[in-house]
Short mmCIF file of C-alpha atoms in Angstrom, two decimals:
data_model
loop_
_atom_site.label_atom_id
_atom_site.label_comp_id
_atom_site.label_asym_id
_atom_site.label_seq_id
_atom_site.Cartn_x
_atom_site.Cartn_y
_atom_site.Cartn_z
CA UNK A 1 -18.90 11.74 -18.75
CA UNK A 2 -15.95 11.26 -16.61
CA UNK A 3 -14.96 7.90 -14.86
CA UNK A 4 -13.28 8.43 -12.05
CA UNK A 5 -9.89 6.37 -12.21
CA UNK A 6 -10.07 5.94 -8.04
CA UNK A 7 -13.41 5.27 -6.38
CA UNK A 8 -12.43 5.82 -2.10
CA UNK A 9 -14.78 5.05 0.43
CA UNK A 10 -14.04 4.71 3.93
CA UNK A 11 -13.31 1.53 3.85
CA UNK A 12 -12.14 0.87 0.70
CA UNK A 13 -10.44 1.91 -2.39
CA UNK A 14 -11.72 1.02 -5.78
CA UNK A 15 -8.80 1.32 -8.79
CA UNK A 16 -8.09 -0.05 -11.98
CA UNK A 17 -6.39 -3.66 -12.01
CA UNK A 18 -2.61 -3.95 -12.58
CA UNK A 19 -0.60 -6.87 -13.46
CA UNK A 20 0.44 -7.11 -9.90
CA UNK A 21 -2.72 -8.72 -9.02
CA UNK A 22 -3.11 -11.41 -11.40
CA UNK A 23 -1.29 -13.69 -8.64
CA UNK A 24 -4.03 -12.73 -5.90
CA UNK A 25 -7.18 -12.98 -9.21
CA UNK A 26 -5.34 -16.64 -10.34
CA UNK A 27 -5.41 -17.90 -6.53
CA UNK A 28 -9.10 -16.64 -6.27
CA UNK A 29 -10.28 -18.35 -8.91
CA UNK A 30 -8.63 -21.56 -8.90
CA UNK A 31 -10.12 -21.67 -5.09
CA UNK A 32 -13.47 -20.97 -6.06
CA UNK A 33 -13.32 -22.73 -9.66
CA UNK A 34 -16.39 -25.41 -8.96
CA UNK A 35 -18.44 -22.64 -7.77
CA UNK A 36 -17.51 -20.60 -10.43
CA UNK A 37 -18.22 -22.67 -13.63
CA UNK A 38 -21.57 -22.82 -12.21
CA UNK A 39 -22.55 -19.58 -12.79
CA UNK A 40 -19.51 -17.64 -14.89
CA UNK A 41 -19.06 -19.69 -18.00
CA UNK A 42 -15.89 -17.72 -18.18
CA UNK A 43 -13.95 -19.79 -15.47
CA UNK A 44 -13.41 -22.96 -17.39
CA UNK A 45 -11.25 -20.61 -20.26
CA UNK A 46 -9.61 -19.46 -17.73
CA UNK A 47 -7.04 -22.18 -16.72
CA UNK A 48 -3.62 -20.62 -16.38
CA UNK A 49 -2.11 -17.09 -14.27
CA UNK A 50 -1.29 -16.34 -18.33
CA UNK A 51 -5.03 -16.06 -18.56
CA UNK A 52 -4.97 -13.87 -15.56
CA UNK A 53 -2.53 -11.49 -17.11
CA UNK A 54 -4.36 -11.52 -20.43
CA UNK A 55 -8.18 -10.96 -18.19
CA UNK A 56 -6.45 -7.94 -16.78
CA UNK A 57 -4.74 -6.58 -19.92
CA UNK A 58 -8.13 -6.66 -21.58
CA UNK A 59 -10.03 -5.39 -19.12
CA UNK A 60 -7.34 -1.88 -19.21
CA UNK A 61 -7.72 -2.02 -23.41
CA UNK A 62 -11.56 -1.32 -22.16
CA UNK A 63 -11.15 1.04 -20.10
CA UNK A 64 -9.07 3.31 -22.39
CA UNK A 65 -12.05 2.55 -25.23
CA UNK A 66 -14.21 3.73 -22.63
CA UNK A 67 -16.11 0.00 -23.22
CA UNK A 68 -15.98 -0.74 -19.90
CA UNK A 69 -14.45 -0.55 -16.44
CA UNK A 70 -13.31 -2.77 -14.16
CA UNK A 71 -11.81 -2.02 -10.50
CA UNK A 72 -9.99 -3.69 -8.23
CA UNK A 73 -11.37 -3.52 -4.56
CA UNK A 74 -9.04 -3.04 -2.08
CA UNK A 75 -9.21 -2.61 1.55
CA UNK A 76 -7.93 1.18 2.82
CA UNK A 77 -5.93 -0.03 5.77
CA UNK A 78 -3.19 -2.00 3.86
CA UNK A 79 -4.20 -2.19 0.33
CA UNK A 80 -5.12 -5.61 0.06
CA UNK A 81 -7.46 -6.89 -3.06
CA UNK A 82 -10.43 -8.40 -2.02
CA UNK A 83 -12.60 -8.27 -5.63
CA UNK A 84 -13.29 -7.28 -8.33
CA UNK A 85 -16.40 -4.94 -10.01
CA UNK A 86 -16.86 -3.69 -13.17
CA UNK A 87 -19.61 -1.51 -15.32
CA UNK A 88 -20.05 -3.18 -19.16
CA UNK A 89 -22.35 -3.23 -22.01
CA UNK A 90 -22.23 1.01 -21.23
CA UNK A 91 -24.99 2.89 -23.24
CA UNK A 92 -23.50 5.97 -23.90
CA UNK A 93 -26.18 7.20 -25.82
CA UNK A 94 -28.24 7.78 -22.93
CA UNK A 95 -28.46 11.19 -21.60
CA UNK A 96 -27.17 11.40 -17.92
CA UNK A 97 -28.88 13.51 -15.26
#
């Protein structure tokens, strides 16, 4: 099965992350960090933009595995990232339609 590297929609444009937005991802999480720990236990290990960088290294190792894939949203008009999704724990074993 084929992932598609760009998802567009028309407003947005779903890619792969880049190191380029570990400054906007760091920012994000360090505003939201109280909410966070709530409900991700991943937000208190992540305590540093090296973190960040490491998060978004990982999460391209995965998608080249094909054990998972994360996007970046981003807005169509200027490009800005506003999220991030990804699709884990893939069962490839499962027939598609």
């Amino acid at each position: 099965m084929s992932i598609p590297e760009q998802i567009d929609t028309p407003r947005l444009i779903l890619k792969p992350l880049v190191a380029a937005d570990a400054p906007f991802i760091w920012r994000e999480v360090e505003e939201s960090r109280e909410s966070l720990e709530r409900w991700m236990p991943w937000a208190q290990y992540h305590i540093s933009i090296t973190d960040t960088k490491e998060f978004i290294e990982r999460q391209r190792s995965q998608w080249f595995l094909r054990e998972g894939f994360t996007y970046g949203i981003n807005l169509k008009t200027d490009g800005t990232l506003m999220g991030v999704i990804s699709l884990q724990n893939i069962d490839w074993s499962i027939p598609r339609m």
